[in-house]
PDB file of C-alpha atoms in Angstrom:
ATOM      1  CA  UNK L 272      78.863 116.192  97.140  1.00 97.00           C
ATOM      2  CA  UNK L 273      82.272 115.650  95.701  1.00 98.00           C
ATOM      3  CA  UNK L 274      83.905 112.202  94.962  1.00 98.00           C
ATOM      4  CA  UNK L 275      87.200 111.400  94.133  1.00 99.00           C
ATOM      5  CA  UNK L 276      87.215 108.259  92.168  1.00 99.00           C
ATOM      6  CA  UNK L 277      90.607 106.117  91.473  1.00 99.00           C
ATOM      7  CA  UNK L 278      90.772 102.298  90.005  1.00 98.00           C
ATOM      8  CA  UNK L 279      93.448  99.838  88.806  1.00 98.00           C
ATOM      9  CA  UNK L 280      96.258 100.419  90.821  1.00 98.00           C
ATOM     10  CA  UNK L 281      97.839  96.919  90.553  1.00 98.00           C
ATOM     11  CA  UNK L 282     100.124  97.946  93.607  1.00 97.00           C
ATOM     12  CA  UNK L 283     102.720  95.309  93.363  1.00 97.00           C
ATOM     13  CA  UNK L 284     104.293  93.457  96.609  1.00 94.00           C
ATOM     14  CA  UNK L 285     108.068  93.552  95.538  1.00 85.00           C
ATOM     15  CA  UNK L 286     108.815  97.444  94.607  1.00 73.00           C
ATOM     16  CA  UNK L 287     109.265  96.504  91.036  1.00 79.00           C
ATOM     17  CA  UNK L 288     108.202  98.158  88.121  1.00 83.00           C
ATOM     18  CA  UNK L 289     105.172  97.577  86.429  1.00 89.00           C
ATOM     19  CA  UNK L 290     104.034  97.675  82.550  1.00 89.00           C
ATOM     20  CA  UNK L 291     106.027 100.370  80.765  1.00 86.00           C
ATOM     21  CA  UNK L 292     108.489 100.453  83.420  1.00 86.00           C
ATOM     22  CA  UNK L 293     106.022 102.176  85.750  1.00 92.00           C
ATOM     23  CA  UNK L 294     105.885 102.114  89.598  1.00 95.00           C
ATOM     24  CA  UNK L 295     102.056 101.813  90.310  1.00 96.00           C
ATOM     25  CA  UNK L 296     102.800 102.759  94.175  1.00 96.00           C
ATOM     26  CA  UNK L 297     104.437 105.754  92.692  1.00 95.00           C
ATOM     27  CA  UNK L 298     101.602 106.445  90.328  1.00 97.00           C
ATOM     28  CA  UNK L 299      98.797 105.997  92.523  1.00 98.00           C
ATOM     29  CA  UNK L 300     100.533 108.329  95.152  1.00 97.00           C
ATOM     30  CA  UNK L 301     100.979 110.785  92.895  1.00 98.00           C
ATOM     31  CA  UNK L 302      97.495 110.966  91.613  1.00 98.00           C
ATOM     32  CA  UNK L 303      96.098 110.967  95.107  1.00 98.00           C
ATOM     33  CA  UNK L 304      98.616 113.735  96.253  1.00 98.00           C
ATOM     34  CA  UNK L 305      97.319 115.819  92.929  1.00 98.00           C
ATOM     35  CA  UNK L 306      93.372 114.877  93.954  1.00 98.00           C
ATOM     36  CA  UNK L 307      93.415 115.646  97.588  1.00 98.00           C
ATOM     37  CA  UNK L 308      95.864 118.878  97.151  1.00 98.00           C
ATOM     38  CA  UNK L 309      93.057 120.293  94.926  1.00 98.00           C
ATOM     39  CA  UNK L 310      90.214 118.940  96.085  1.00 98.00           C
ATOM     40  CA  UNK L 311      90.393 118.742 100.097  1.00 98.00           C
ATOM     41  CA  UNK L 312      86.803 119.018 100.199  1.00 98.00           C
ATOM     42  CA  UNK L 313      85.795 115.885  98.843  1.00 98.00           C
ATOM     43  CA  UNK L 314      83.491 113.384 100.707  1.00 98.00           C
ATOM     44  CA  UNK L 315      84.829 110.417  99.865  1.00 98.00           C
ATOM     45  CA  UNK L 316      87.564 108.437  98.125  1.00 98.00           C
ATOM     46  CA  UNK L 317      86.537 105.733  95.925  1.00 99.00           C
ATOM     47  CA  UNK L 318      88.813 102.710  94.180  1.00 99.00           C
ATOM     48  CA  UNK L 319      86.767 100.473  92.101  1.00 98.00           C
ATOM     49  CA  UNK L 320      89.054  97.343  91.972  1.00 98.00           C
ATOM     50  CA  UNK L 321      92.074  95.631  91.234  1.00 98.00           C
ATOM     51  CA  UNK L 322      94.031  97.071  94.187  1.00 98.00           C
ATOM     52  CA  UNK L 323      96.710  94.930  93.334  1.00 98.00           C
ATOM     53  CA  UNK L 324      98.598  93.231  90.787  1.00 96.00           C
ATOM     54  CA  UNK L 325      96.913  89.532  91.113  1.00 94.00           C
ATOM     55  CA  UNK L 326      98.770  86.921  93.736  1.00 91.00           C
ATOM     56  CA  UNK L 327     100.751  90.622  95.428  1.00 96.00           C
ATOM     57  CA  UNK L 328      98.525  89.724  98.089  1.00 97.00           C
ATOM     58  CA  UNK L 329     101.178  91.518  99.978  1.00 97.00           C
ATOM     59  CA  UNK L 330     100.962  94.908  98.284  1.00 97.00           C
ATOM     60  CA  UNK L 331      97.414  95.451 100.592  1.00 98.00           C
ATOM     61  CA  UNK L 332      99.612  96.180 103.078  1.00 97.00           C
ATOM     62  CA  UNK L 333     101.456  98.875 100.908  1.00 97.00           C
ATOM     63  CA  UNK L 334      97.581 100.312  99.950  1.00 98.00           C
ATOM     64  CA  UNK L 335      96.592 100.211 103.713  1.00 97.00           C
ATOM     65  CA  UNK L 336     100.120 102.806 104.056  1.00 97.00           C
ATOM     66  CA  UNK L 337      99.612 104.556 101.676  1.00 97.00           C
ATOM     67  CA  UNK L 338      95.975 105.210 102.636  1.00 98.00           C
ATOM     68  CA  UNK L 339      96.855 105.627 106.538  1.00 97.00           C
ATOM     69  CA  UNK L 340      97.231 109.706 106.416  1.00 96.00           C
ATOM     70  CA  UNK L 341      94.523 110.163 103.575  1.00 98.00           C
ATOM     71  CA  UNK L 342      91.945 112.624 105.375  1.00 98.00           C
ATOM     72  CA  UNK L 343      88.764 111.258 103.540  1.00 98.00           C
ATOM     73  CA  UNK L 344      87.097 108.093 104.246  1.00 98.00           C
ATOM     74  CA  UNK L 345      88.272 105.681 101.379  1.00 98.00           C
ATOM     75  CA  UNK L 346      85.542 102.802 100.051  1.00 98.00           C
ATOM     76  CA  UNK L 347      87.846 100.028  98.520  1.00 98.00           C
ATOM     77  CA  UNK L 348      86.270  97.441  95.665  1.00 98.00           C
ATOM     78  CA  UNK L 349      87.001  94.310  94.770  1.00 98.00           C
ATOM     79  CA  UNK L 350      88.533  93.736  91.179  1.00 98.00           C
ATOM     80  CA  UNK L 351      89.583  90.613  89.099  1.00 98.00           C
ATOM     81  CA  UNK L 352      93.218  90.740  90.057  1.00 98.00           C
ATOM     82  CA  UNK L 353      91.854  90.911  94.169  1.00 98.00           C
ATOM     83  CA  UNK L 354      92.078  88.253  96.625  1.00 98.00           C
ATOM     84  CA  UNK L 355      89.160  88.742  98.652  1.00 98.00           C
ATOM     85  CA  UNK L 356      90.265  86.578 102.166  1.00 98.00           C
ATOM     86  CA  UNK L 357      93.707  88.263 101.806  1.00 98.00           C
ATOM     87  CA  UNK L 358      92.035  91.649 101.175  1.00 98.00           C
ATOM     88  CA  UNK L 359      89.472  91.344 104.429  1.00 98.00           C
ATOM     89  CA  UNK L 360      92.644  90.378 106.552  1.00 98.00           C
ATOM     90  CA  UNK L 361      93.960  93.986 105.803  1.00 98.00           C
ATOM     91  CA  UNK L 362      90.644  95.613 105.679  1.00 98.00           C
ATOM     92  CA  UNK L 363      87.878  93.591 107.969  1.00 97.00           C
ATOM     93  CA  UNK L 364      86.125  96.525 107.835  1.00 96.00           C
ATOM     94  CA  UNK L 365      84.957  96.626 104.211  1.00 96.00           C
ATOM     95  CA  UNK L 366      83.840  93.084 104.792  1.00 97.00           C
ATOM     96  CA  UNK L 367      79.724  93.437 103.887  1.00 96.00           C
ATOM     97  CA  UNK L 368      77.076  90.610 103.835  1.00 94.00           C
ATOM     98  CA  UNK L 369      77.862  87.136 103.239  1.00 95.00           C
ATOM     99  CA  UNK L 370      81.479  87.989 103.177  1.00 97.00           C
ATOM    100  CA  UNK L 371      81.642  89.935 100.209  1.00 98.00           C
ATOM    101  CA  UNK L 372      82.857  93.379  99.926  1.00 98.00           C
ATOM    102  CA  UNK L 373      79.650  95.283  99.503  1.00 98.00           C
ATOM    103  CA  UNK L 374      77.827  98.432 101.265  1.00 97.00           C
ATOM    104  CA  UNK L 375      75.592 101.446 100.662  1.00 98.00           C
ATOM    105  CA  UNK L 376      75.692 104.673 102.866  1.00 98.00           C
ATOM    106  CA  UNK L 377      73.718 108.284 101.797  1.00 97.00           C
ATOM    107  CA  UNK L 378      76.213 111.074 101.446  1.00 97.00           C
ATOM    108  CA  UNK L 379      74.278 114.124 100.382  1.00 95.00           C
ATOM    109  CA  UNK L 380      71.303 114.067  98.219  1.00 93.00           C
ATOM    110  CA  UNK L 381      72.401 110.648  96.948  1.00 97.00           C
ATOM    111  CA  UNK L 382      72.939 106.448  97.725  1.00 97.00           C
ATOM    112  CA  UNK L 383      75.901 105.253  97.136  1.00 98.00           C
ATOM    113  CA  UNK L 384      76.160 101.617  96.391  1.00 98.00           C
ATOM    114  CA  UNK L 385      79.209  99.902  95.824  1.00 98.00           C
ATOM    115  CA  UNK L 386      79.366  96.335  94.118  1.00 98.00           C
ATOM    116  CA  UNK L 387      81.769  93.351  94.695  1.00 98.00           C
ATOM    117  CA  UNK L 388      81.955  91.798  91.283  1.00 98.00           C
ATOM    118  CA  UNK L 389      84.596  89.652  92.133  1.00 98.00           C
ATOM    119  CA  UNK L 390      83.969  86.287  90.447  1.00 98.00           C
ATOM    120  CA  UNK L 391      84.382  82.511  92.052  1.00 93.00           C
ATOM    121  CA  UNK L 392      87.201  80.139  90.082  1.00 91.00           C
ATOM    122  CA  UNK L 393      89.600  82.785  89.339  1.00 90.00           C
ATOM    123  CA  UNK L 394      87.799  84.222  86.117  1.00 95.00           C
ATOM    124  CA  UNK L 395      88.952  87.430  85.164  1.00 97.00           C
ATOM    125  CA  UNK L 396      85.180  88.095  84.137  1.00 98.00           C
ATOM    126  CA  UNK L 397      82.946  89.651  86.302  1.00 98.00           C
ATOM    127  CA  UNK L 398      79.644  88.028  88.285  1.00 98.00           C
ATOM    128  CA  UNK L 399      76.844  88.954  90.942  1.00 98.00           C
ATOM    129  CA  UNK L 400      75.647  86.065  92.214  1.00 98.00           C
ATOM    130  CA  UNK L 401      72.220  85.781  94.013  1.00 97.00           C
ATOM    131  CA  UNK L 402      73.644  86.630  96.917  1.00 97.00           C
ATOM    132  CA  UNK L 403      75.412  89.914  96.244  1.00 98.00           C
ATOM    133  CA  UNK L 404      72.188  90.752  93.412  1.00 98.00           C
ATOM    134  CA  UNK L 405      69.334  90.285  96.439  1.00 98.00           C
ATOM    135  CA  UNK L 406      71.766  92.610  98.289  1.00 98.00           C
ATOM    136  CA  UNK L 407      71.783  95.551  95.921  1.00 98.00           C
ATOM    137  CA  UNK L 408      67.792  94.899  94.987  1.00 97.00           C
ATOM    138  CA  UNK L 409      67.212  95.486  99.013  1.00 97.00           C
ATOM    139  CA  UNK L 410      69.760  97.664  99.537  1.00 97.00           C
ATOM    140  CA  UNK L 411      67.746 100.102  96.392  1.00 97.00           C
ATOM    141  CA  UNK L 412      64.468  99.220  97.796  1.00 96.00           C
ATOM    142  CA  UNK L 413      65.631 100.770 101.157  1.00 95.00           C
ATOM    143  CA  UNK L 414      65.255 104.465 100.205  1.00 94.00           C
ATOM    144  CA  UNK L 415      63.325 105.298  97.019  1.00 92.00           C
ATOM    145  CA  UNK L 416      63.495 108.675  97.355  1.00 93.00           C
ATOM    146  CA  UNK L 417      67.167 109.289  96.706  1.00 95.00           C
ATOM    147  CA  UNK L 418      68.877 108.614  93.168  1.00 96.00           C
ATOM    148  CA  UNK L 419      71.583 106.018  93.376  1.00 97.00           C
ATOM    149  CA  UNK L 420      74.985 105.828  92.261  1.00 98.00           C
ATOM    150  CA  UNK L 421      76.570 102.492  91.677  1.00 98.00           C
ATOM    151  CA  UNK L 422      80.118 101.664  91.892  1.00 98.00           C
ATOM    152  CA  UNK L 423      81.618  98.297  90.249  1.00 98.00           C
ATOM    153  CA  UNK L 424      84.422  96.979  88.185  1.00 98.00           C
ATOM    154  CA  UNK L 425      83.441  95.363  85.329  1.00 98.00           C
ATOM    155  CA  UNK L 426      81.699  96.900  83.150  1.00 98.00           C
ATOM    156  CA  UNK L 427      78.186  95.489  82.453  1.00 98.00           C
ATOM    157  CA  UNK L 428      78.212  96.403  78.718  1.00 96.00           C
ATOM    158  CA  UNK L 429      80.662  96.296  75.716  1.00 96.00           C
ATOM    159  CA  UNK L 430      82.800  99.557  74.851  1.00 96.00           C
ATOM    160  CA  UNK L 431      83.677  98.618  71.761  1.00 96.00           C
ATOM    161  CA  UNK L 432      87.126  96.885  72.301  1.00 97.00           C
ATOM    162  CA  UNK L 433      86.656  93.284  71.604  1.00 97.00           C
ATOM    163  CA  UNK L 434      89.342  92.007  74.034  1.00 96.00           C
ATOM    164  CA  UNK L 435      88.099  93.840  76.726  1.00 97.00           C
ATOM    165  CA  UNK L 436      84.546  93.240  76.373  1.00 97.00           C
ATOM    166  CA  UNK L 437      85.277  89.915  76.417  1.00 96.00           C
ATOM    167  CA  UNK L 438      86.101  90.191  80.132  1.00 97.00           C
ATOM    168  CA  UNK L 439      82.779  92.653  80.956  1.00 98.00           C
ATOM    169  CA  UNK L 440      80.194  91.178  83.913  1.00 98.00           C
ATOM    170  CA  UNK L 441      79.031  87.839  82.988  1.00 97.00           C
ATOM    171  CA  UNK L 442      74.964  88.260  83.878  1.00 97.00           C
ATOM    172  CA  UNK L 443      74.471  91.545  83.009  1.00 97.00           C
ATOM    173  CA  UNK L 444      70.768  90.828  82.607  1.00 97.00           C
ATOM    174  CA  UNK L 445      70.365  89.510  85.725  1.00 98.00           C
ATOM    175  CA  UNK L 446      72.215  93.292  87.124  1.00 98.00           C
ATOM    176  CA  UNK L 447      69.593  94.796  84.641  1.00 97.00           C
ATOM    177  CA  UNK L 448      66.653  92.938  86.389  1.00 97.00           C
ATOM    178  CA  UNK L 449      67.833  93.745  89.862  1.00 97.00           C
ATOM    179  CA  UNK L 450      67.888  98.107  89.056  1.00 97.00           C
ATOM    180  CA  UNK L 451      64.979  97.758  87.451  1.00 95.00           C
ATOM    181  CA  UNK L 452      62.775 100.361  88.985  1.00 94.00           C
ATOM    182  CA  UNK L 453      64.728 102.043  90.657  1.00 96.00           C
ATOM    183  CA  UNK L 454      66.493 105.411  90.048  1.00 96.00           C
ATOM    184  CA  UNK L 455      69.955 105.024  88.942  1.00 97.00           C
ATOM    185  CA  UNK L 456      72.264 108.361  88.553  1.00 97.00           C
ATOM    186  CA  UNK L 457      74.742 106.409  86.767  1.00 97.00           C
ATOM    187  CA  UNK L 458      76.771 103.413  86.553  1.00 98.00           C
ATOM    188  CA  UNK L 459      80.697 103.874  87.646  1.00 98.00           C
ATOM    189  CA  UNK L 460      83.080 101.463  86.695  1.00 98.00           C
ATOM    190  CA  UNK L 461      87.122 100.543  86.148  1.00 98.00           C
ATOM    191  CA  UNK L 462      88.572  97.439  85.021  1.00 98.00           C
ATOM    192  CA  UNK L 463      89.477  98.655  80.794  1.00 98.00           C
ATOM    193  CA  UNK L 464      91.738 101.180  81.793  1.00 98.00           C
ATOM    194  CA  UNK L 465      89.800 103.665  80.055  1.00 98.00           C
ATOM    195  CA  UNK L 466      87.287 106.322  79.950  1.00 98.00           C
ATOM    196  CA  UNK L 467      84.305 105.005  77.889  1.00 97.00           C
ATOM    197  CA  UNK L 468      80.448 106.908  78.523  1.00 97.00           C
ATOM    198  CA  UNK L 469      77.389 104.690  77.260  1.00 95.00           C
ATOM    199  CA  UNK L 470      74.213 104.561  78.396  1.00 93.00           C
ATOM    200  CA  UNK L 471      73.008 100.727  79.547  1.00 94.00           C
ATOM    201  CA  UNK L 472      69.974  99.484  81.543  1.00 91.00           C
ATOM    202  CA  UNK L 473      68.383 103.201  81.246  1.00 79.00           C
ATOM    203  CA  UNK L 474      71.274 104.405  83.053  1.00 93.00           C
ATOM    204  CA  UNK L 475      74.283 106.561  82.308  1.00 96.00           C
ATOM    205  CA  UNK L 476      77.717 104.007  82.558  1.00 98.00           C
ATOM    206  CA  UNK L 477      81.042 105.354  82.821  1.00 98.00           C
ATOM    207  CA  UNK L 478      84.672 103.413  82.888  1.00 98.00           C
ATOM    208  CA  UNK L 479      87.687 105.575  83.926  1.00 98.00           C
ATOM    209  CA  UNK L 480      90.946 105.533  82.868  1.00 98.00           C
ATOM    210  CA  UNK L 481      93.169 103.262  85.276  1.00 98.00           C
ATOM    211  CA  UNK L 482      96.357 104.741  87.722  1.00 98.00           C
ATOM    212  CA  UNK L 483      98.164 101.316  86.415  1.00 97.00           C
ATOM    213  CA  UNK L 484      98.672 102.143  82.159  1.00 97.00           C
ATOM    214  CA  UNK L 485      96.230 102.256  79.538  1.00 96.00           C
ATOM    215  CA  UNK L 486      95.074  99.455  77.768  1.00 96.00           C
ATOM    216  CA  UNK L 487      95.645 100.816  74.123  1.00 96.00           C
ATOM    217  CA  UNK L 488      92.175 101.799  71.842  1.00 96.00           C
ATOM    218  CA  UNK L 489      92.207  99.017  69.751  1.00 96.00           C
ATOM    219  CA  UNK L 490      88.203  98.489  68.258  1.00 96.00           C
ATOM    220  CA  UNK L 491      89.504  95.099  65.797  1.00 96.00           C
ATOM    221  CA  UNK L 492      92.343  93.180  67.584  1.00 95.00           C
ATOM    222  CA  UNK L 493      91.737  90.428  70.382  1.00 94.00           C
ATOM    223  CA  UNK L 494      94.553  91.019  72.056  1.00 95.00           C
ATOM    224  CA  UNK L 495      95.557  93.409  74.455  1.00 94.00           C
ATOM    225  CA  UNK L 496      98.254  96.052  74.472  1.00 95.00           C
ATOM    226  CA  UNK L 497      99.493  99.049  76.347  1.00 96.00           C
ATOM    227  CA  UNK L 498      99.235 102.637  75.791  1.00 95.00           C
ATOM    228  CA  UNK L 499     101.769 104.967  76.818  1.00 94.00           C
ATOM    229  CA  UNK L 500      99.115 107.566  78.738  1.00 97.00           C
ATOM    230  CA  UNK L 501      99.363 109.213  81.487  1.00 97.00           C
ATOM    231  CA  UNK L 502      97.409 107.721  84.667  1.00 98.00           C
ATOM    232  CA  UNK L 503      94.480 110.082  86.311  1.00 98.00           C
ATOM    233  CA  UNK L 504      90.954 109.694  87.888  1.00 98.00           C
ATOM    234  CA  UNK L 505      87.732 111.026  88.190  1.00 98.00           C
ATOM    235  CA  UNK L 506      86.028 113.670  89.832  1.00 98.00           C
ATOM    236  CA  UNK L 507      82.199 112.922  90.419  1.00 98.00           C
ATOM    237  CA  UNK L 508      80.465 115.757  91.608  1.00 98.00           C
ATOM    238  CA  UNK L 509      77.021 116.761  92.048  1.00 96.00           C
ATOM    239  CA  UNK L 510      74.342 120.359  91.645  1.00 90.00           C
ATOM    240  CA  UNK L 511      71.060 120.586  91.613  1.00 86.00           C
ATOM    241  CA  UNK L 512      70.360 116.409  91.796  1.00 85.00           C
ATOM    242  CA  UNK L 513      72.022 115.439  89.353  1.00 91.00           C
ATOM    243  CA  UNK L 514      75.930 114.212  88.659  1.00 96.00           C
ATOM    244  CA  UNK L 515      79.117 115.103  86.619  1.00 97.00           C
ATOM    245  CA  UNK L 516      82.356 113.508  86.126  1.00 98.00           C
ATOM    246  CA  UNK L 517      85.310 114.740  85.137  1.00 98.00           C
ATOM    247  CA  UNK L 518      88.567 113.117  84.000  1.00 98.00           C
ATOM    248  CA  UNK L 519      91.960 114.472  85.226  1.00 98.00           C
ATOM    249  CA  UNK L 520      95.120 113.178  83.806  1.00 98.00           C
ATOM    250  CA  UNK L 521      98.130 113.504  86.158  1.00 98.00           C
ATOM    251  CA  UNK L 522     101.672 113.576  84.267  1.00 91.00           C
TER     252      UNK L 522
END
């Protein structure tokens, strides 16, 4: 299996630039026309959240372009900047159980399960409510016999930058209490705009640096800043049971 895994595009409605004078359509074109030239066998494309820059509720119409000759099925997440009614008018397809974006599928030797951590009020933090965590316990209780991967955007742990771990999933115990059990490959997340590797909950848990710029490596300061790097994704794929991911920067 072979997974090409994108996140924090913050497409913008208007065709302006973005931070650093970037143009995140641009960007994330780019980095899908580098993935798919090199990688045309991949089973799936994966975004895991903030589509857009937040209130370009209009720029899901760019993504959906954009996305329209892509030759790969694409499975879109919800991130803090996303407006999930706008989103489903664009995509009612990705809408799962009790309206959220959620769904599993099997590709391969694997589960794939991918999260809608989408929080109510307009908190940039993340949250599963009961909902969306009886969801994922069924959903892992459905086929034991398969490891899982899990795709989200925040982050359920810190990574060691206090003004992004600020902003991680809000009931990360609760998360913790709904895997527990079951056998979890690893843990793939965006929303820090960078590539971070812990190991949380008995499971491997990635972040991957965004197509949108870098959030700069700052372990002391509570405030964020930019890093002039270039955007990339991942590559997940998988031997013998088990996973790897590689980074690939795209300049």
């Amino acid at each position: 299996m072979k997974l090409l895994w994108f996140t924090d595009l913050h497409l913008l409605a208007d065709n302006s630039s973005g931070p650093l004078g970037r143009d995140p359509c641009a960007a994330f074109q780019a980095c899908l026309d580098h993935a798919l030239a090199r990688h045309p066998d991949a089973d799936r494309v994966i975004i895991t959240g903030d589509l857009i820059q937040l209130r370009h509720v209009e720029a899901y119409k760019i993504l959906k372009g954009l996305l329209a000759d892509c030759p790969i099925p694409a499975r879109l997440l919800m991130g803090n900047h996303d407006d999930r009614p706008a989103f489903l008018r664009n995509f009612p397809d990705e809408c799962g159980p009790g309206g959220f974006v959620q769904r599993e599928e099997t590709v391969s030797d694997f589960r794939l399960i991918y999260l809608d951590t989408l929080a109510a009020n307009g908190r940039h933090t993340g949250e599963l409510c009961k909902v969306r965590l009886n969801w994922l316990r069924d959903a892992l209780a459905a086929d034991r016999n398969r490891p899982a991967m899990i795709f989200m955007h925040h982050p359920p742990a810190d990574i060691g930058i206090p003004a992004l771990d600020r902003l991680k999933l809000e009931n990360s115990s609760d998360f913790a209490d709904a895997l527990r059990g079951a056998d979890v490959e690893m843990i793939l997340c965006g929303h820090v705009h960078r590539t971070a590797v812990m190991r949380w909950s008995a499971a491997p848990t990635l972040s991957l640096k965004a197509v949108s710029p870098a959030f700069s490596l700052d372990t002391s300061s509570l405030s964020l800043s930019r890093s002039d790097e270039p955007p990339g994704y991942g590559v997940v794929v998988t031997s013998g049971g088990r996973a790897v991911v590689h980074v690939q920067d795209v300049k």
